Short mmCIF file of C-alpha atoms in Angstrom, two decimals:
data_model
loop_
_atom_site.label_atom_id
_atom_site.label_comp_id
_atom_site.label_asym_id
_atom_site.label_seq_id
_atom_site.Cartn_x
_atom_site.Cartn_y
_atom_site.Cartn_z
CA MET A 1 24.80 1.00 -22.32
CA ILE A 2 22.19 1.27 -25.09
CA LYS A 3 20.94 -2.36 -23.68
CA ARG A 4 21.13 -1.67 -20.18
CA VAL A 5 18.69 1.37 -21.15
CA LEU A 6 15.69 -0.18 -23.33
CA MET A 7 15.61 -3.32 -20.14
CA PRO A 8 14.37 -1.71 -17.68
CA VAL A 9 12.24 0.38 -20.30
CA ALA A 10 10.67 -2.50 -21.75
CA SER A 11 9.90 -3.94 -18.14
CA ALA A 12 8.57 -1.43 -16.49
CA LEU A 13 5.89 -1.01 -20.10
CA LEU A 14 4.55 -4.65 -19.77
CA GLY A 15 4.24 -3.53 -15.81
CA TRP A 16 1.92 -1.25 -16.95
CA SER A 17 0.16 -2.32 -19.38
CA ALA A 18 -0.39 -5.70 -16.91
CA MET A 19 -2.05 -3.58 -14.53
CA THR A 20 -4.19 -1.42 -16.86
CA SER A 21 -6.07 -5.25 -18.05
CA CYS A 22 -6.18 -6.11 -14.78
CA GLU A 23 -8.44 -2.58 -14.28
CA SER A 24 -10.26 -2.76 -17.55
CA GLY A 25 -11.00 -6.76 -16.30
CA GLY A 26 -12.66 -5.98 -12.56
CA ALA A 27 -15.06 -2.48 -14.41
CA GLU A 28 -16.62 -5.56 -16.88
CA SER A 29 -16.96 -7.54 -13.75
CA GLN A 30 -19.11 -5.02 -11.43
CA LYS A 31 -20.94 -4.11 -13.94
CA SER A 32 -21.55 -8.06 -14.78
CA GLY A 33 -22.72 -8.40 -11.55
CA PRO A 34 -26.56 -9.27 -10.18
CA ALA A 35 -29.64 -6.96 -11.13
CA GLY A 36 -30.77 -6.85 -7.42
CA ALA A 37 -27.76 -5.91 -6.31
CA GLY A 38 -28.50 -3.59 -3.75
CA ALA A 39 -31.92 -4.05 -3.30
CA ILE A 40 -33.87 -4.31 0.56
CA THR A 41 -35.68 -7.73 0.68
CA ALA A 42 -38.67 -8.25 1.29
CA GLU A 43 -41.81 -10.92 1.71
CA VAL A 44 -45.04 -9.80 0.15
CA ILE A 45 -48.71 -10.48 -0.22
CA VAL A 46 -51.09 -9.75 -3.52
CA VAL A 47 -53.80 -8.35 -1.61
CA LYS A 48 -57.04 -9.49 -2.09
CA PRO A 49 -60.89 -8.64 -1.39
CA GLU A 50 -62.31 -10.99 1.13
CA MET A 51 -65.13 -12.00 2.93
CA LEU A 52 -65.30 -10.19 6.84
CA GLU A 53 -67.04 -11.17 10.27
CA ARG A 54 -67.17 -8.28 13.28
CA LYS A 55 -66.81 -9.98 15.63
CA ILE A 56 -66.79 -8.65 19.12
CA ASN A 57 -65.66 -10.36 21.71
CA VAL A 58 -66.98 -10.39 25.77
CA THR A 59 -67.25 -11.63 28.76
CA GLY A 60 -70.09 -12.73 30.34
CA THR A 61 -71.48 -15.42 33.46
CA ILE A 62 -74.41 -18.00 32.92
CA LEU A 63 -78.02 -17.58 34.83
CA ALA A 64 -80.48 -19.82 36.21
CA ASN A 65 -83.61 -18.54 33.23
CA GLU A 66 -85.59 -19.30 36.59
CA GLU A 67 -84.77 -18.38 40.21
CA VAL A 68 -86.98 -18.51 42.85
CA VAL A 69 -85.94 -18.75 46.63
CA LEU A 70 -88.37 -21.44 48.79
CA ARG A 71 -90.28 -20.33 51.24
CA SER A 72 -92.85 -21.40 53.91
CA GLU A 73 -95.50 -18.53 54.33
CA THR A 74 -96.53 -19.78 57.88
CA ALA A 75 -95.10 -20.82 60.41
CA GLY A 76 -95.39 -24.16 62.00
CA ARG A 77 -93.39 -27.95 61.97
CA LEU A 78 -92.03 -29.16 59.11
CA GLN A 79 -94.26 -32.15 58.73
CA LYS A 80 -93.25 -33.70 54.77
CA LEU A 81 -90.00 -32.79 52.83
CA ASN A 82 -91.13 -34.94 48.83
CA PHE A 83 -88.04 -33.50 46.63
CA ARG A 84 -84.54 -34.71 47.37
CA GLU A 85 -81.97 -32.03 46.21
CA GLY A 86 -80.02 -31.71 43.35
CA SER A 87 -83.30 -33.58 42.11
CA VAL A 88 -85.50 -32.14 38.91
CA VAL A 89 -88.52 -31.82 40.23
CA HIS A 90 -92.17 -30.41 37.68
CA ARG A 91 -93.99 -27.64 37.98
CA GLY A 92 -97.57 -28.10 40.54
CA THR A 93 -94.87 -30.45 42.49
CA LEU A 94 -95.99 -30.04 46.51
CA LEU A 95 -92.41 -30.49 47.91
CA ALA A 96 -93.55 -29.02 51.84
CA LYS A 97 -95.82 -29.02 53.19
CA ILE A 98 -96.42 -27.78 56.89
CA ASN A 99 -98.58 -29.14 60.04
CA ASP A 100 -101.67 -28.18 59.16
CA ARG A 101 -104.39 -30.15 61.65
CA ASP A 102 -105.75 -27.13 63.33
CA LEU A 103 -107.10 -25.29 59.77
CA GLN A 104 -108.30 -29.22 58.40
CA ALA A 105 -110.34 -29.08 62.04
CA SER A 106 -111.89 -25.26 61.42
CA LEU A 107 -112.82 -26.08 57.41
CA ARG A 108 -114.48 -28.91 58.79
CA ALA A 109 -116.21 -27.59 61.07
CA LEU A 110 -117.53 -24.74 58.77
CA GLN A 111 -118.25 -27.15 56.72
CA LEU A 112 -121.74 -28.94 58.87
CA GLN A 113 -121.99 -25.36 59.62
CA ASP A 114 -122.38 -24.24 55.08
CA SER A 115 -124.71 -28.01 55.11
CA LEU A 116 -126.94 -26.76 57.88
CA LEU A 117 -127.37 -23.77 56.82
CA THR A 118 -127.87 -24.62 53.69
CA ARG A 119 -130.53 -27.21 54.39
CA GLU A 120 -131.85 -23.79 56.90
CA GLU A 121 -131.76 -21.06 53.92
CA GLN A 122 -134.26 -23.39 51.31
CA ARG A 123 -135.91 -23.75 54.13
CA LYS A 124 -136.77 -20.37 55.22
CA LYS A 125 -137.04 -19.50 51.76
CA ARG A 126 -140.28 -21.52 50.69
CA LEU A 127 -142.08 -20.36 54.03
CA LEU A 128 -141.22 -17.00 52.78
CA GLU A 129 -143.25 -18.37 49.25
CA ILE A 130 -146.09 -18.18 50.60
CA LYS A 131 -145.62 -14.78 52.94
CA ALA A 132 -144.85 -16.95 56.20
CA ILE A 133 -142.29 -15.44 56.82
CA SER A 134 -140.21 -11.87 56.29
CA ALA A 135 -138.12 -10.70 53.72
CA GLU A 136 -136.35 -9.71 56.78
CA GLU A 137 -136.21 -13.25 58.57
CA TYR A 138 -134.94 -14.53 55.48
CA ASP A 139 -131.90 -12.32 54.13
CA GLN A 140 -130.50 -12.92 57.71
CA VAL A 141 -129.94 -17.12 57.61
CA GLN A 142 -128.75 -15.53 53.87
CA THR A 143 -125.99 -13.20 54.79
CA MET A 144 -125.50 -15.93 57.27
CA LEU A 145 -124.65 -18.46 54.94
CA GLN A 146 -122.30 -16.88 52.95
CA THR A 147 -120.51 -15.31 56.22
CA ASN A 148 -119.79 -18.99 56.84
CA ARG A 149 -118.65 -19.55 53.15
CA ALA A 150 -116.39 -16.74 53.22
CA GLU A 151 -114.89 -18.67 56.49
CA GLN A 152 -114.14 -20.91 54.62
CA GLU A 153 -112.60 -19.21 51.28
CA VAL A 154 -110.33 -17.88 54.46
CA VAL A 155 -109.00 -21.41 56.32
CA ARG A 156 -108.13 -22.64 52.52
CA ALA A 157 -106.32 -19.60 51.56
CA GLN A 158 -104.69 -20.50 54.67
CA ILE A 159 -104.04 -24.27 54.40
CA GLU A 160 -102.63 -23.29 50.70
CA ARG A 161 -99.84 -21.79 52.15
CA THR A 162 -98.49 -24.39 54.70
CA GLU A 163 -97.77 -26.12 51.13
CA VAL A 164 -94.85 -25.33 48.60
CA ILE A 165 -95.25 -25.99 45.33
CA ALA A 166 -92.52 -26.00 42.55
CA PRO A 167 -93.69 -22.39 39.94
CA PHE A 168 -91.91 -24.05 38.04
CA THR A 169 -90.23 -26.74 36.37
CA GLY A 170 -86.18 -27.43 37.57
CA VAL A 171 -83.49 -28.20 39.98
CA VAL A 172 -83.86 -27.99 43.41
CA GLY A 173 -80.34 -27.29 45.37
CA LEU A 174 -79.61 -27.73 49.12
CA ARG A 175 -81.55 -28.35 51.68
CA ARG A 176 -82.02 -25.59 54.48
CA VAL A 177 -83.86 -27.76 56.97
CA SER A 178 -85.03 -30.78 58.31
CA GLU A 179 -88.32 -32.36 58.56
CA GLY A 180 -90.08 -31.87 62.16
CA ALA A 181 -88.69 -28.70 62.65
CA MET A 182 -90.37 -25.93 63.72
CA MET A 183 -91.31 -22.61 60.67
CA ASP A 184 -90.96 -19.30 61.07
CA THR A 185 -92.85 -17.27 58.67
CA ASN A 186 -91.01 -16.61 55.04
CA ALA A 187 -87.78 -19.21 56.64
CA GLU A 188 -85.73 -20.50 53.70
CA LEU A 189 -86.23 -24.65 52.28
CA ALA A 190 -83.91 -23.89 49.14
CA THR A 191 -83.73 -22.72 45.86
CA LEU A 192 -85.61 -23.93 42.48
CA LYS A 193 -83.82 -22.59 39.40
CA GLN A 194 -84.72 -23.59 36.01
CA LEU A 195 -81.20 -25.00 34.30
CA ASP A 196 -82.55 -25.83 30.28
CA PRO A 197 -82.93 -23.04 28.90
CA VAL A 198 -80.91 -20.68 31.15
CA LYS A 199 -79.65 -17.17 29.98
CA ILE A 200 -76.34 -15.70 29.20
CA GLU A 201 -75.60 -12.09 30.52
CA PHE A 202 -73.21 -10.08 30.20
CA ALA A 203 -72.14 -5.64 28.58
CA VAL A 204 -71.36 -4.47 25.23
CA PRO A 205 -69.63 -1.09 25.31
CA GLU A 206 -72.09 1.02 23.44
CA ARG A 207 -70.65 2.07 20.45
CA TYR A 208 -72.26 -1.23 19.64
CA ARG A 209 -75.47 -0.74 21.14
CA ALA A 210 -77.11 -0.57 17.73
CA HIS A 211 -75.78 -3.58 16.15
CA LEU A 212 -78.07 -5.69 19.26
CA LYS A 213 -81.22 -6.50 19.38
CA ALA A 214 -83.78 -9.32 20.26
CA GLY A 215 -82.69 -12.49 17.51
CA THR A 216 -78.79 -11.03 17.29
CA PRO A 217 -76.74 -14.46 17.62
CA VAL A 218 -73.98 -15.25 20.01
CA SER A 219 -71.66 -17.86 20.59
CA PHE A 220 -69.63 -18.61 23.89
CA SER A 221 -67.90 -20.95 25.19
CA VAL A 222 -67.10 -22.21 29.58
CA THR A 223 -64.33 -23.35 31.54
CA GLY A 224 -64.59 -26.68 31.43
CA VAL A 225 -66.51 -28.32 28.77
CA ASP A 226 -65.02 -28.33 24.89
CA SER A 227 -67.56 -27.20 23.13
CA VAL A 228 -69.34 -23.85 21.86
CA PHE A 229 -72.69 -23.54 22.59
CA ALA A 230 -74.93 -21.33 20.43
CA ALA A 231 -77.55 -19.00 22.62
CA GLU A 232 -79.80 -15.97 20.72
CA VAL A 233 -80.20 -12.74 22.29
CA TYR A 234 -83.78 -11.98 23.77
CA ALA A 235 -83.11 -8.86 24.80
CA VAL A 236 -80.89 -5.57 25.19
CA GLU A 237 -81.20 -3.11 28.10
CA ALA A 238 -82.88 -0.08 28.00
CA MET A 239 -80.27 2.72 28.92
CA ILE A 240 -76.24 2.66 28.39
CA ASP A 241 -74.45 2.19 32.47
CA ALA A 242 -73.47 5.58 32.67
CA GLY A 243 -70.26 4.54 35.19
CA THR A 244 -68.68 2.45 32.48
CA ARG A 245 -70.02 3.37 29.78
CA THR A 246 -71.66 -0.95 28.73
CA ALA A 247 -74.67 -2.31 27.47
CA THR A 248 -76.05 -5.09 29.75
CA VAL A 249 -77.26 -7.62 27.02
CA ARG A 250 -79.35 -11.11 27.49
CA ALA A 251 -79.34 -14.45 25.85
CA LEU A 252 -81.03 -17.48 25.73
CA CYS A 253 -79.06 -21.11 25.06
CA PRO A 254 -80.56 -24.44 25.97
CA ASN A 255 -78.94 -26.56 28.00
CA PRO A 256 -81.40 -29.93 27.54
CA ASP A 257 -78.09 -32.50 29.44
CA TYR A 258 -77.55 -29.55 32.06
CA LEU A 259 -74.28 -28.91 31.14
CA LEU A 260 -74.61 -25.24 31.77
CA PHE A 261 -74.40 -23.55 35.70
CA PRO A 262 -75.82 -20.02 36.54
CA GLY A 263 -72.17 -18.19 38.40
CA ALA A 264 -70.09 -20.45 35.28
CA PHE A 265 -67.60 -17.25 33.89
CA ALA A 266 -68.48 -17.45 29.81
CA ARG A 267 -66.60 -16.47 26.77
CA VAL A 268 -68.98 -14.32 24.89
CA GLU A 269 -67.99 -13.48 20.81
CA ILE A 270 -70.80 -11.89 19.19
CA LYS A 271 -70.68 -11.26 15.58
CA LEU A 272 -72.43 -7.78 13.86
CA GLU A 273 -71.54 -8.43 11.15
CA SER A 274 -70.43 -9.72 7.75
CA ILE A 275 -68.42 -7.55 4.97
CA ASN A 276 -68.48 -8.21 1.71
CA ASN A 277 -65.12 -7.61 -0.36
CA ALA A 278 -63.53 -6.39 2.57
CA LEU A 279 -59.14 -6.30 2.10
CA LEU A 280 -57.22 -7.67 4.94
CA VAL A 281 -53.16 -6.85 5.98
CA PRO A 282 -51.19 -7.89 8.28
CA ALA A 283 -51.18 -5.43 11.34
CA GLU A 284 -47.58 -5.91 11.32
CA ALA A 285 -47.07 -4.25 7.32
CA ILE A 286 -49.27 -0.65 8.39
CA VAL A 287 -46.06 1.54 10.07
CA GLN A 288 -47.30 4.11 12.40
CA GLN A 289 -47.00 7.97 11.62
CA MET A 290 -47.72 10.33 13.57
CA THR A 291 -50.81 11.30 12.14
CA THR A 292 -51.06 8.60 9.82
CA LYS A 293 -50.84 5.35 8.99
CA ASN A 294 -49.26 3.85 5.71
CA VAL A 295 -47.86 1.12 3.96
CA PHE A 296 -45.37 0.33 1.18
CA VAL A 297 -47.23 -0.88 -2.48
CA ILE A 298 -43.90 -2.86 -4.41
CA GLU A 299 -44.47 -0.93 -8.33
CA ASN A 300 -41.98 -1.98 -10.69
CA GLY A 301 -39.48 -3.64 -8.24
CA LYS A 302 -39.53 -0.08 -6.25
CA ALA A 303 -41.51 0.79 -2.86
CA VAL A 304 -44.28 3.14 -2.87
CA SER A 305 -45.84 4.98 0.82
CA ARG A 306 -49.45 5.02 0.81
CA GLU A 307 -51.08 6.34 3.21
CA VAL A 308 -53.83 4.30 4.12
CA THR A 309 -57.19 4.59 5.77
CA THR A 310 -57.80 0.94 8.85
CA ASP A 311 -61.33 0.54 10.66
CA ILE A 312 -61.62 -3.37 12.02
CA ARG A 313 -58.93 -5.59 13.86
CA THR A 314 -58.83 -9.36 14.33
CA ASP A 315 -56.79 -10.86 16.38
CA SER A 316 -53.40 -11.28 13.89
CA ARG A 317 -55.04 -8.84 10.75
CA THR A 318 -56.54 -5.11 9.80
CA GLN A 319 -58.84 -3.88 7.42
CA ILE A 320 -58.08 -0.66 5.28
CA VAL A 321 -60.24 1.14 3.42
CA SER A 322 -58.59 3.36 1.81
CA GLY A 323 -55.36 3.12 -0.37
CA ILE A 324 -54.94 -0.27 -1.39
CA ALA A 325 -56.85 -1.85 -4.40
CA PRO A 326 -56.99 -5.33 -5.54
CA GLY A 327 -54.19 -6.85 -6.52
CA ASP A 328 -51.99 -4.34 -5.18
CA SER A 329 -48.14 -5.67 -3.73
CA LEU A 330 -47.99 -4.78 0.36
CA ALA A 331 -44.82 -4.85 1.67
CA VAL A 332 -44.90 -7.01 4.97
CA THR A 333 -41.07 -7.30 5.78
CA GLY A 334 -38.33 -5.23 6.43
CA LEU A 335 -40.03 -1.32 6.54
CA LEU A 336 -37.83 0.03 8.47
CA GLN A 337 -35.53 -0.20 5.45
CA LEU A 338 -37.93 1.03 3.30
CA ARG A 339 -38.62 4.05 1.52
CA ASN A 340 -39.93 5.34 -1.32
CA GLY A 341 -38.58 4.51 -4.55
CA ILE A 342 -36.65 1.83 -2.80
CA ARG A 343 -34.97 -1.34 -4.98
CA VAL A 344 -37.39 -4.22 -3.21
CA ARG A 345 -37.10 -7.46 -4.12
CA ALA A 346 -39.83 -9.26 -3.12
CA ILE A 347 -40.37 -13.20 -1.91
CA GLU A 348 -42.73 -14.77 -0.84
CA PRO A 349 -44.03 -14.73 2.29
CA THR A 350 -43.00 -17.79 4.88
CA THR A 351 -46.06 -18.02 6.78
CA SER A 352 -49.61 -16.65 4.42
CA ASP A 353 -51.50 -13.70 5.98
CA SER A 354 -53.27 -12.78 3.12
#
């Protein structure tokens, strides 16, 4: 009877001992787990100072450096067209000629009169010297000679208006008339554009107006040409457009190969200034609050929120001017899970934006 009582008691004691042993082993296992258990994993970068070029990007239009519409100054038959469409012509080249036969005849008649009056003036001058004629008679012939020469100048001016001369070296556009056509005064013949150099016209927001002056370098590209062109600002409009709050700027660019044409759309990049020792961080590392901007700096393995002040923003990064210092470790991922004092397991970013 005694044996039957002792055996169940012994079994119970062995069972209690085994359970106590298992619980003790589990607690020890939990205490000896990984140190980072419960920490937030985040990609972290080290802030480093670097050179920052402050740039803005705007759109613009290519313009001819000089451009005129070639027109006839007088009416008449178009006698000669002395250019090929799309060709380069040089300054002073005779491009078109209106029939001037009647004017040439008038000029020859006046020149013959000039010859006769000159001889008469010389004869009267000798007679005046010996007092054979009065001074009034000499003055009359001298006046007639001067009037004749003035009339010759008028006719020569009329003849000049029958000629269309290239005012500068440039490319002639498509002609609007043919040889033999009857021209009205001010009739359009073609256009002439100076394409080397060309102008680039663009507008910048008024807050950047003070950064632009003659000599400011710009770069630009155009559709269809796989090159980036360098230009230089030569003039800035002396006022701000009240409607757009922008200032119009013009730059010059050499165009010896005629790759750039008026009217082309240009994508313009303007370098405003260079900043040494700028602190740039990925834009996604900044947490936008209601009234502040914050970042998470990792100190002693824990996240610390810091309010920052930002300035220039590039395509993917933002300049921070206060709130962090060179050498700070900055979290760039997992920001929604981070809080002040939370433990962070730092890993290197998969793609570095530092």
